[in-house]
mmCIF file of C-alpha atoms in Angstrom:
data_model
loop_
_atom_site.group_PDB
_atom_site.id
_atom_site.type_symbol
_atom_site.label_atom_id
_atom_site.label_comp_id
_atom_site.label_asym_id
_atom_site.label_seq_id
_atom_site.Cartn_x
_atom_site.Cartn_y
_atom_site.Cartn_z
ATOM 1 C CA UNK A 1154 -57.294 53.060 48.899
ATOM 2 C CA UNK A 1155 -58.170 49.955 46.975
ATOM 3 C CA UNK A 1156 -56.336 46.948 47.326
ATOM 4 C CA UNK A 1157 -55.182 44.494 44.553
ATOM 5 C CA UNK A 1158 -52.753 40.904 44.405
ATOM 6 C CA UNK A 1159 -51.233 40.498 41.361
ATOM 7 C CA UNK A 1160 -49.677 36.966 40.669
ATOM 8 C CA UNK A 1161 -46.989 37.110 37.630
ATOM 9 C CA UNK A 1162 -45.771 40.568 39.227
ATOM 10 C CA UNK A 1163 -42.395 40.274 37.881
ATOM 11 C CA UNK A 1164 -43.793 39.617 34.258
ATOM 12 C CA UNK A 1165 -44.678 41.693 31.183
ATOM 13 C CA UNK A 1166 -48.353 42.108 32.302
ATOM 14 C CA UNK A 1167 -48.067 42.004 35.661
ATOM 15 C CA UNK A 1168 -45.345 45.044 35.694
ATOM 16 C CA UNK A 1169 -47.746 47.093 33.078
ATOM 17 C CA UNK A 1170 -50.121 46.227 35.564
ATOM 18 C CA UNK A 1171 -48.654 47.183 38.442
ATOM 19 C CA UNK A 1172 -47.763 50.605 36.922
ATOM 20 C CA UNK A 1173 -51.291 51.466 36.012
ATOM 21 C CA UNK A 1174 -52.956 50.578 39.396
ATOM 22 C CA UNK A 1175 -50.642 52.356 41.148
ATOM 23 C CA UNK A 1176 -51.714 55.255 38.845
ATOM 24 C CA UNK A 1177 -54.943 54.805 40.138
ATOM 25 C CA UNK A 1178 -54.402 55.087 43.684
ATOM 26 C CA UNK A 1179 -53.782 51.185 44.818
ATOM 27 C CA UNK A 1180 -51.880 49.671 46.848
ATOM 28 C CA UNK A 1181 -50.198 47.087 44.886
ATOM 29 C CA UNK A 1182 -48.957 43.607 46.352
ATOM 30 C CA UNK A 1183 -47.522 41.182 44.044
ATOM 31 C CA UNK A 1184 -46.978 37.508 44.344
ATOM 32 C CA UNK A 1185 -43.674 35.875 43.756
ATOM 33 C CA UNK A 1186 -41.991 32.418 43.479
ATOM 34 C CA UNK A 1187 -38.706 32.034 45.695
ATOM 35 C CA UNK A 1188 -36.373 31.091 43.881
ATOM 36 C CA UNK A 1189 -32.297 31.090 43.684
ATOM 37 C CA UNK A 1190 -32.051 33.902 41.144
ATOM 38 C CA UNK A 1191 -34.081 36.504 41.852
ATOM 39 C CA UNK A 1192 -35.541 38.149 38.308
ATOM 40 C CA UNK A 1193 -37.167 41.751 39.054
ATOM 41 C CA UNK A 1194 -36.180 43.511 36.313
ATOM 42 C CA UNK A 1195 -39.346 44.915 35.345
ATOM 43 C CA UNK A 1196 -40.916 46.075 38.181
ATOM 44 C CA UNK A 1197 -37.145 47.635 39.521
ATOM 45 C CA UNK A 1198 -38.316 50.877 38.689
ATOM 46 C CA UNK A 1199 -41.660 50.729 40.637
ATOM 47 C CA UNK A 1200 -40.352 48.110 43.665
ATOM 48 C CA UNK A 1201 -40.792 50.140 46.716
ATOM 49 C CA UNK A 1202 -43.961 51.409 46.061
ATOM 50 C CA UNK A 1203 -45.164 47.744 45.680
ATOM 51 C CA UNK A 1204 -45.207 44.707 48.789
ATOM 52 C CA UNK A 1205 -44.150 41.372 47.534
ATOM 53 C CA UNK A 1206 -45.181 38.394 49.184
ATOM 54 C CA UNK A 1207 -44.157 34.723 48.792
ATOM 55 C CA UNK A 1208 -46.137 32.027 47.525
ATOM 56 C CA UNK A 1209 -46.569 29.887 44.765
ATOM 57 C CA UNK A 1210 -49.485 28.767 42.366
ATOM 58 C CA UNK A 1211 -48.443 24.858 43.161
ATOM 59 C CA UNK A 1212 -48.881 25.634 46.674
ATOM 60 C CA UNK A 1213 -52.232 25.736 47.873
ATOM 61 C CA UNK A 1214 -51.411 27.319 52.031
ATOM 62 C CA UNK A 1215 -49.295 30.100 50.653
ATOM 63 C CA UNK A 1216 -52.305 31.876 48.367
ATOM 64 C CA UNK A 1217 -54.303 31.750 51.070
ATOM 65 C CA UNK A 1218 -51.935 33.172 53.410
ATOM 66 C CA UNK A 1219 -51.379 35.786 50.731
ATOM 67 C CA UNK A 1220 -54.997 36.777 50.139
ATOM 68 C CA UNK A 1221 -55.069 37.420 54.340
ATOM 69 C CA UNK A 1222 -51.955 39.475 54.659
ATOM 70 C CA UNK A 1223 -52.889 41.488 51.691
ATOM 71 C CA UNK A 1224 -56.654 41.788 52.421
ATOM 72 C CA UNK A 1225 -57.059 42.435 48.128
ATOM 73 C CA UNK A 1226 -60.438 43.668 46.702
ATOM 74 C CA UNK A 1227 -59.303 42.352 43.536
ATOM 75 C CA UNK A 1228 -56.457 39.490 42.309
ATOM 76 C CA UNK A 1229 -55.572 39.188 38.834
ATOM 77 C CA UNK A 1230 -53.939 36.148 38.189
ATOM 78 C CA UNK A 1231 -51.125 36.444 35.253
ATOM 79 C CA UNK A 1232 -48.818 33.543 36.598
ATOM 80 C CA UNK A 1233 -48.523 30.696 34.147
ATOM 81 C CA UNK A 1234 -46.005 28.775 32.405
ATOM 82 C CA UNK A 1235 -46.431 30.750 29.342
ATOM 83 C CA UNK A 1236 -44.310 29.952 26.793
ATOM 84 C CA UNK A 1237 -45.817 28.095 24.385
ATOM 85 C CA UNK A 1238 -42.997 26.157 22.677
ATOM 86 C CA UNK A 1239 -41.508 25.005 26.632
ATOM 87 C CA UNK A 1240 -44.934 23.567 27.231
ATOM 88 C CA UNK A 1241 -44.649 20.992 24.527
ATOM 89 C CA UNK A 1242 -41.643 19.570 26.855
ATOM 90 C CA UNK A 1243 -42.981 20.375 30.237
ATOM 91 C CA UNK A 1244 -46.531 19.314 29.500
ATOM 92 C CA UNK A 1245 -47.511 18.083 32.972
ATOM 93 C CA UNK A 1246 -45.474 21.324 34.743
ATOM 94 C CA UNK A 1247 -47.491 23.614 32.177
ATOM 95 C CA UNK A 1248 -50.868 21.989 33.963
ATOM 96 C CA UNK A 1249 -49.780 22.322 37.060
ATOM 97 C CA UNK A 1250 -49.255 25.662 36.695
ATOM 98 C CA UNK A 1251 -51.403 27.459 34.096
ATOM 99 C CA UNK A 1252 -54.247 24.817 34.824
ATOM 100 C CA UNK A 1253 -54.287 24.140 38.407
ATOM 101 C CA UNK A 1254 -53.081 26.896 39.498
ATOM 102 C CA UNK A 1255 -56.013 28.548 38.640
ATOM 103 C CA UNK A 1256 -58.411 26.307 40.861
ATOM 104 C CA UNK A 1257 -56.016 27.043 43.615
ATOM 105 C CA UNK A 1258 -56.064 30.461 43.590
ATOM 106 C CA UNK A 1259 -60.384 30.734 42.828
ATOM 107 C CA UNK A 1260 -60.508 27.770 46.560
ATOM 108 C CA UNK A 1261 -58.208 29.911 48.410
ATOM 109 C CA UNK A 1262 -60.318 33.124 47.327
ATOM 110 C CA UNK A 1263 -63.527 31.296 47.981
ATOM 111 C CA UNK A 1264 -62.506 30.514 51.260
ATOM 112 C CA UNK A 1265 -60.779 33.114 52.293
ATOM 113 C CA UNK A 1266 -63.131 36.051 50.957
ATOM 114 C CA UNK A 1267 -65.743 35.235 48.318
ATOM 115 C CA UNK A 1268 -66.156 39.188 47.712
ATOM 116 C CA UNK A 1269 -63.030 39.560 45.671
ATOM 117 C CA UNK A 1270 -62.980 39.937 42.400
ATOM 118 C CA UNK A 1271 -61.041 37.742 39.946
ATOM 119 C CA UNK A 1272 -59.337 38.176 36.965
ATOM 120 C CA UNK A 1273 -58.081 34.955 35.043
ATOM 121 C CA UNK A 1274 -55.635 35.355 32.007
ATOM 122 C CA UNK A 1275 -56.891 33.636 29.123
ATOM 123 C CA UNK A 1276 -55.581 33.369 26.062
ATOM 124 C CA UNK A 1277 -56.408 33.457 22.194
ATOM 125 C CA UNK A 1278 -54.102 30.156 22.123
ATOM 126 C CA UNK A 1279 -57.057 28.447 23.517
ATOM 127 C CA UNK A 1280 -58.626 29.164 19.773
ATOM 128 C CA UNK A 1281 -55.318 27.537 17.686
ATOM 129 C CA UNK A 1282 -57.195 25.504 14.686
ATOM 130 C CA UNK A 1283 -59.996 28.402 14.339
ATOM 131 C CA UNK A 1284 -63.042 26.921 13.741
ATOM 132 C CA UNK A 1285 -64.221 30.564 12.684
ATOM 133 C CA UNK A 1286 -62.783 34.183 11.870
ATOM 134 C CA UNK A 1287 -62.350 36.449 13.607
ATOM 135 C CA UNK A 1288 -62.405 34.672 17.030
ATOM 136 C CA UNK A 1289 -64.860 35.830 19.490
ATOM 137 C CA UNK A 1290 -66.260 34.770 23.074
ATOM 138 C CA UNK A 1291 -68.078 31.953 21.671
ATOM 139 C CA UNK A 1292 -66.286 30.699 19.307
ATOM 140 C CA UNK A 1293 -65.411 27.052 20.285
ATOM 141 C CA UNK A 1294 -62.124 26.329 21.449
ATOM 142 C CA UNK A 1295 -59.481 23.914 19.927
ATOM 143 C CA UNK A 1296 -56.134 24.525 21.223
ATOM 144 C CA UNK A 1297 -53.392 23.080 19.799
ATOM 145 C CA UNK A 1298 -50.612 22.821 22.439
ATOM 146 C CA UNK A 1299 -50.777 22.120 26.169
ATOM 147 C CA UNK A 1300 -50.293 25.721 27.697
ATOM 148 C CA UNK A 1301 -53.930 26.281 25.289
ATOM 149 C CA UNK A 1302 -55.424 23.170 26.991
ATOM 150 C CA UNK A 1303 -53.853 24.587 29.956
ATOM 151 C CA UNK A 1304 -55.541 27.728 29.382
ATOM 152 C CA UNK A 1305 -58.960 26.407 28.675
ATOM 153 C CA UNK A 1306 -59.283 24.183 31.579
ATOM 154 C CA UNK A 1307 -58.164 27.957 33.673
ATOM 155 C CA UNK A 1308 -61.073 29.158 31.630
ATOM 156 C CA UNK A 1309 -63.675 27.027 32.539
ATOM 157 C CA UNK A 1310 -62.863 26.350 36.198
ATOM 158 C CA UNK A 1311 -63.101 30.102 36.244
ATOM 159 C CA UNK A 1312 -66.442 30.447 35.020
ATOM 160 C CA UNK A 1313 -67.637 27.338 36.906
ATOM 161 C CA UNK A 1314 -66.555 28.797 40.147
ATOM 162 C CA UNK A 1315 -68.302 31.870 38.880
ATOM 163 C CA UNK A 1316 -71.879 30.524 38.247
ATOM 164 C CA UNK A 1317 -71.470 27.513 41.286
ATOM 165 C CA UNK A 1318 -69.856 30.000 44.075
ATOM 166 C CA UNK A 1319 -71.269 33.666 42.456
ATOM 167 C CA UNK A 1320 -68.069 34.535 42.638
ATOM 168 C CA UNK A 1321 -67.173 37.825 40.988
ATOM 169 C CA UNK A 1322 -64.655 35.340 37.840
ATOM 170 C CA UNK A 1323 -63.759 37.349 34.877
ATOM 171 C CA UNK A 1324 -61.399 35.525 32.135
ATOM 172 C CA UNK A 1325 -60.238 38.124 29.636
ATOM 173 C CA UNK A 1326 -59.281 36.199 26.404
ATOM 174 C CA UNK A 1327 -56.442 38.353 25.262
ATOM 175 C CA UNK A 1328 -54.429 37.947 21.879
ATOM 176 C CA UNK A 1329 -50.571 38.711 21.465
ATOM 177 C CA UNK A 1330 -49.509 41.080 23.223
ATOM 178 C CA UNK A 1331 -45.824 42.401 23.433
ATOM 179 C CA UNK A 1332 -43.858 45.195 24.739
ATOM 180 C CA UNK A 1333 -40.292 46.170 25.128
ATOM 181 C CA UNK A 1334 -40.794 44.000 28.123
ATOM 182 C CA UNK A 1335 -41.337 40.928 26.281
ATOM 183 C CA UNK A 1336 -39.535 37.649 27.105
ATOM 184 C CA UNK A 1337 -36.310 37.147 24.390
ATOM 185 C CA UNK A 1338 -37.692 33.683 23.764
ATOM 186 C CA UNK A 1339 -40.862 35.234 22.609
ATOM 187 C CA UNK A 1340 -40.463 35.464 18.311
ATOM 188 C CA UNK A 1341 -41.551 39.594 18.535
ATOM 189 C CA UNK A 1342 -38.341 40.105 20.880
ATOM 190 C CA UNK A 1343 -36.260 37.841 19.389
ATOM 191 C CA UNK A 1344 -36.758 39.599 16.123
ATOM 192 C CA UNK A 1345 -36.838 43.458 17.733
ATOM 193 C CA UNK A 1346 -33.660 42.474 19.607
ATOM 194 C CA UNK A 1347 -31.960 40.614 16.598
ATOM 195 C CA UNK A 1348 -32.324 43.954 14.745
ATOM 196 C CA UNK A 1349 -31.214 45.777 16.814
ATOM 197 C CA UNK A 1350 -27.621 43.691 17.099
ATOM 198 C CA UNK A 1351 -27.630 43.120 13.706
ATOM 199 C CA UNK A 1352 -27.673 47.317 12.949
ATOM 200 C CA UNK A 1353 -25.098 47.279 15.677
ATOM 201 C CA UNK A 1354 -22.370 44.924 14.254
ATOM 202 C CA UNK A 1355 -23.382 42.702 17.094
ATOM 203 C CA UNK A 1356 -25.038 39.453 15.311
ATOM 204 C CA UNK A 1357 -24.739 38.480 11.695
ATOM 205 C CA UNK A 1358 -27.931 36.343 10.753
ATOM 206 C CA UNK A 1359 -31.829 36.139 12.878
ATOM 207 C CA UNK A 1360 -33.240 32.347 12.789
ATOM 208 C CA UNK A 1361 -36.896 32.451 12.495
ATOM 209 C CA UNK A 1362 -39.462 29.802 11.400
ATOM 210 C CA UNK A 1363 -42.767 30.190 9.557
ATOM 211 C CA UNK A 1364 -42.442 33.849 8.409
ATOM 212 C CA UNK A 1365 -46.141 33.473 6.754
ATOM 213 C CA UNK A 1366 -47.625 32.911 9.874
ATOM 214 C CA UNK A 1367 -50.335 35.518 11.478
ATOM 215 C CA UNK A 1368 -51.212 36.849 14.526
ATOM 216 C CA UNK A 1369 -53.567 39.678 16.169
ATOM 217 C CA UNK A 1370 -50.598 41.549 17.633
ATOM 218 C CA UNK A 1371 -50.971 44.401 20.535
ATOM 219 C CA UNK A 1372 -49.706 46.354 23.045
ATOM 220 C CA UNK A 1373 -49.181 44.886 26.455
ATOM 221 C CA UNK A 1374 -49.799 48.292 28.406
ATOM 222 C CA UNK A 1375 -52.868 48.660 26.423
ATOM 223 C CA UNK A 1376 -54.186 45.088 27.344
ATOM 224 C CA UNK A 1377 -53.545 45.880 30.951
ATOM 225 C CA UNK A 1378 -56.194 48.239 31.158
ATOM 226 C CA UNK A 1379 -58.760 46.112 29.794
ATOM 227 C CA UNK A 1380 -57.979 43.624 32.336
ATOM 228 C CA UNK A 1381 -58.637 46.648 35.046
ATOM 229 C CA UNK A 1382 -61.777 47.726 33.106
ATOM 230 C CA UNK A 1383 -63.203 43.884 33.860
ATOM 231 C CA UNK A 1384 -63.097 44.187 37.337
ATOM 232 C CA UNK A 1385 -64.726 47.577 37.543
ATOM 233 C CA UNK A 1386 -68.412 46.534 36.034
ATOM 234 C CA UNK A 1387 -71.273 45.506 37.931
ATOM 235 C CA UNK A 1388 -71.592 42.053 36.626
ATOM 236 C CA UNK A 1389 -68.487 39.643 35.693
ATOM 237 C CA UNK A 1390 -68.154 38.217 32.218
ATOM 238 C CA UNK A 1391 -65.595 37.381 30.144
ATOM 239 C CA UNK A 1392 -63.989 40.154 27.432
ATOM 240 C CA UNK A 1393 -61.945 38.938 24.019
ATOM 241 C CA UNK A 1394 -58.713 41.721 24.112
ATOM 242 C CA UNK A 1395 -57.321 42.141 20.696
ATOM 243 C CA UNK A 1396 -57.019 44.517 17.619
ATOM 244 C CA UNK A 1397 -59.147 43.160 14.917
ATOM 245 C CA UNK A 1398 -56.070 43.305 12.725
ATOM 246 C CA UNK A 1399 -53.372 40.299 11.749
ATOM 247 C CA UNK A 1400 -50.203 40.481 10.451
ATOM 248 C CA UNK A 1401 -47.809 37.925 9.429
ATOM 249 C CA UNK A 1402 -44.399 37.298 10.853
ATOM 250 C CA UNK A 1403 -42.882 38.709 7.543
ATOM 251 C CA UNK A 1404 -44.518 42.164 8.321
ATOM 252 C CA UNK A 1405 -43.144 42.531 11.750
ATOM 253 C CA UNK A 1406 -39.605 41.578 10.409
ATOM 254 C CA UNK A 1407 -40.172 44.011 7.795
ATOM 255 C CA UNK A 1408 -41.195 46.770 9.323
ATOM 256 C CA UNK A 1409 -38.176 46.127 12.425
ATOM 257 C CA UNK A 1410 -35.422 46.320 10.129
ATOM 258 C CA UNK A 1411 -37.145 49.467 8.199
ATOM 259 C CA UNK A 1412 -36.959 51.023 11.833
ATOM 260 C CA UNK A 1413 -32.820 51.144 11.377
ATOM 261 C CA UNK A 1414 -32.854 52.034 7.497
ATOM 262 C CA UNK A 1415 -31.979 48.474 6.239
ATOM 263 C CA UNK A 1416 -34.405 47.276 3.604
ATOM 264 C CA UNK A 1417 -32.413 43.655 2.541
ATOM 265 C CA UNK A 1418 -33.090 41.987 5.487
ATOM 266 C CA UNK A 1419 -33.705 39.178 3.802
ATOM 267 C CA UNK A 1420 -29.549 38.251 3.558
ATOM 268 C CA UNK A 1421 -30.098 38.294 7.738
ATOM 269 C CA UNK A 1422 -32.561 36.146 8.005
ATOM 270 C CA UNK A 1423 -32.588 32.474 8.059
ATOM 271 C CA UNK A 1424 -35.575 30.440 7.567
ATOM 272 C CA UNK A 1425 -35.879 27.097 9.903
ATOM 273 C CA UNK A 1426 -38.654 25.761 9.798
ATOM 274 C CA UNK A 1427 -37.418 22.375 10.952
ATOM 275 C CA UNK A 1428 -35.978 23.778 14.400
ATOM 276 C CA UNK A 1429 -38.672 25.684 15.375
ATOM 277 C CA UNK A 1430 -41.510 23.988 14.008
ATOM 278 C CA UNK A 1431 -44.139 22.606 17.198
ATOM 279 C CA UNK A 1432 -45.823 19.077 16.927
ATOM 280 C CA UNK A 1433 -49.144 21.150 16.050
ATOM 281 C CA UNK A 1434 -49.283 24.804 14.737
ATOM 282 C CA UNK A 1435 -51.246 27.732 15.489
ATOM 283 C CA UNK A 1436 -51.496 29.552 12.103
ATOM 284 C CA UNK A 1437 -54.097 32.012 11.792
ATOM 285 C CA UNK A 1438 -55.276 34.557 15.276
ATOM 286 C CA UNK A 1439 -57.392 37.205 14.787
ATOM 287 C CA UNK A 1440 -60.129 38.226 17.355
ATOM 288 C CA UNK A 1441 -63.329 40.446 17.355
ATOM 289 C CA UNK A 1442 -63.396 42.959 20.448
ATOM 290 C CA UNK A 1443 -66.653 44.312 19.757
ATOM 291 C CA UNK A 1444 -68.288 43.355 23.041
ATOM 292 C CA UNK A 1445 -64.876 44.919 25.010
ATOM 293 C CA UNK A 1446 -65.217 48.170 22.977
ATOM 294 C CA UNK A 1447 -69.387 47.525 24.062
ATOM 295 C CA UNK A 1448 -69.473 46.827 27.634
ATOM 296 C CA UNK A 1449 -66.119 48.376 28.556
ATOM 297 C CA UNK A 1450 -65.124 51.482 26.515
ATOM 298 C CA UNK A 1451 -62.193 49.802 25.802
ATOM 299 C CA UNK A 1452 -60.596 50.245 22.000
ATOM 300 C CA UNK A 1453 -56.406 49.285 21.326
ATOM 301 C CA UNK A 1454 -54.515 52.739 21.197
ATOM 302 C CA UNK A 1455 -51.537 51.724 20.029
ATOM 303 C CA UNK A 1456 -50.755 51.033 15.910
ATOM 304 C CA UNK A 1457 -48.926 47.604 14.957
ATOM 305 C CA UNK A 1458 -45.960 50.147 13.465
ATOM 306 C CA UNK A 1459 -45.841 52.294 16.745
ATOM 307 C CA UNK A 1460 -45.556 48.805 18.794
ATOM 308 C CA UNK A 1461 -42.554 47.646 16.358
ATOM 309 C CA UNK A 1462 -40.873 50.572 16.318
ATOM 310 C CA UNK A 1463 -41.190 51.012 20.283
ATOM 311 C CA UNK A 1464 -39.507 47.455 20.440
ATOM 312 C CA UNK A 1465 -36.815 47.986 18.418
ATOM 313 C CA UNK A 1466 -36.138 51.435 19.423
ATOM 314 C CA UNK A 1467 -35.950 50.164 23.052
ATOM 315 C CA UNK A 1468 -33.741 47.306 22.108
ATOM 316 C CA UNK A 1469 -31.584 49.933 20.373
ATOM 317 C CA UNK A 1470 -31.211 51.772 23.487
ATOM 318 C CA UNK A 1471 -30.761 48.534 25.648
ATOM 319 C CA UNK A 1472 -27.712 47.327 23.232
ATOM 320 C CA UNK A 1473 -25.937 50.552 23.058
ATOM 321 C CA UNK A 1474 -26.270 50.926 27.390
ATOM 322 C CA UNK A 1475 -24.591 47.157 27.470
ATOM 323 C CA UNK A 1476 -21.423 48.267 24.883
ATOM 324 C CA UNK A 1477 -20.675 51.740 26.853
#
């Protein structure tokens, strides 16, 4: 029975995650942060066939002691601060954490056992003002926030550590990504959950900023198993995850309210640009997989319709439970 750690447990990736190495025979421990209120939602339905252990990404002693009790042949590190809009006011926490973090976790693995394999979470944020399109493994990074500076300096100390240490490093540069997991704060949840109330009598209006802007939107659960894929090659390199497809925020919103019959959304929704506007935008994502679908057999299963309609229909669901 393999062995894996999975930081960010209690996340959207890390519970996808969990799920699909646990389909494959691991044993699954998962890292968490103590804290006052405990949050595991998404891994509820999964808990006892998981072990949780303590530690944190600020604190050096407890990864290490992690890495011993759990004995992992592989840790995927999904931890981060990773909301991008909280990291333009918790800049220095945001490095601590999505930065730092990282070097933590590759010294404690280095010196605890330099066979495991790593998997760092990168992200297509790292890109924001695209110096070319579609976005690939070499394209040159210019991120445009601090949880993408964040992310590139997790990127590089991974790949450092990879050709200093010959550590087995992979950083999988994955584009968005959402579930009916998501985070609310996240605009793809906020808008499948704001339809959702709005169909149900619940909410009158949705406030949303730039509706023209564009992403390369996926499927979490399909992401996950490109992370796995990584890990399972002979050599470690680093994978862009995406579709090869963009569509703009005034698609998704589209296509969410089409998934409860209403086709005026536009007298719900509320453009405010102002409020939700960041210092410096990301406006165009799209990346080029080509070397995932190469090296890995790996190819996106799931349509940008199926992935709206899953959210919505799951928010649907969600909303009716909490009335009865």
């Amino acid at each position: 029975m393999k062995r894996a750690l999975i930081t960010g447990i209690t996340g959207q990736d890390g519970s996808y995650l969990a799920e699909l190495l646990l389909e494959k025979g691991y044993k699954v421990f998962g890292l968490t942060r103590r804290t006052s209120t405990v949050n595991n939602e998404r891994i509820k339905h999964i808990q006892e066939k998981i072990e949780l252990l303590q530690g944190d990404l600020l604190d050096q002693s407890s990864l290490a002691s992690a890495i011993n009790d759990a004995e992992p042949e592989e840790v995927y590190n999904l931890a981060a601060q990773s909301f991008v809009k909280t990291s333009w006011n918790q800049p220095v926490l945001t490095g601590e954490f999505t930065a730092i973090g990282v070097t933590r976790m590759l010294e404690a693995i280095r010196t605890v056992n330099s066979k495991i394999k790593f998997y760092q979470a990168s992200s297509s944020e790292m890109f924001g003002k695209v110096t070319e399109t579609p976005q690939k493994e070499t394209t040159r990074f210019y991120p445009r926030s601090p949880y993408g500076v964040a992310k590139v300096y997790g990127h590089y100390i991974t790949l450092n550590y990879r050709e200093s240490y010959d550590l087995f490093a992979c950083s999988g540069i994955l584009f968005n990504h959402e579930s009916p997991r998501r985070g609310l704060e996240f605009v793809t949840r906020k808008i499948s959950n704001a339809v959702a109330r709005i169909s149900l009598n619940k909410q009158e209006k949705l406030e949303l900023g730039n509706l023209d802007s564009e992403r390369d939107w996926g499927f979490a659960g399909d992401y996950v198993e490109g992370m796995w894929r990584m890990l399972q090659q002979d050599q470690p390199d680093d994978y862009v995850i995406a579709t090869g497809e963009k569509h703009s925020v005034r698609e998704f919103v589209d296509l969410a309210f089409s998934v409860v019959g209403i086709t005026d959304w536009e007298k719900y929704v509320v453009p405010n640009k102002n409020e939700f506007m960041r210092p410096a935008e990301v406006d165009y994502l799209i990346g080029d997989y080509s070397k995932a679908k190469d090296k890995l057999g790996w190819t996106p299963t799931t349509s940008f319709k199926d992935l709206v309609n899953m959210m919505v229909t799951a928010d649907l669901e969600m909303e009716k439970r909490s009335n009865a």
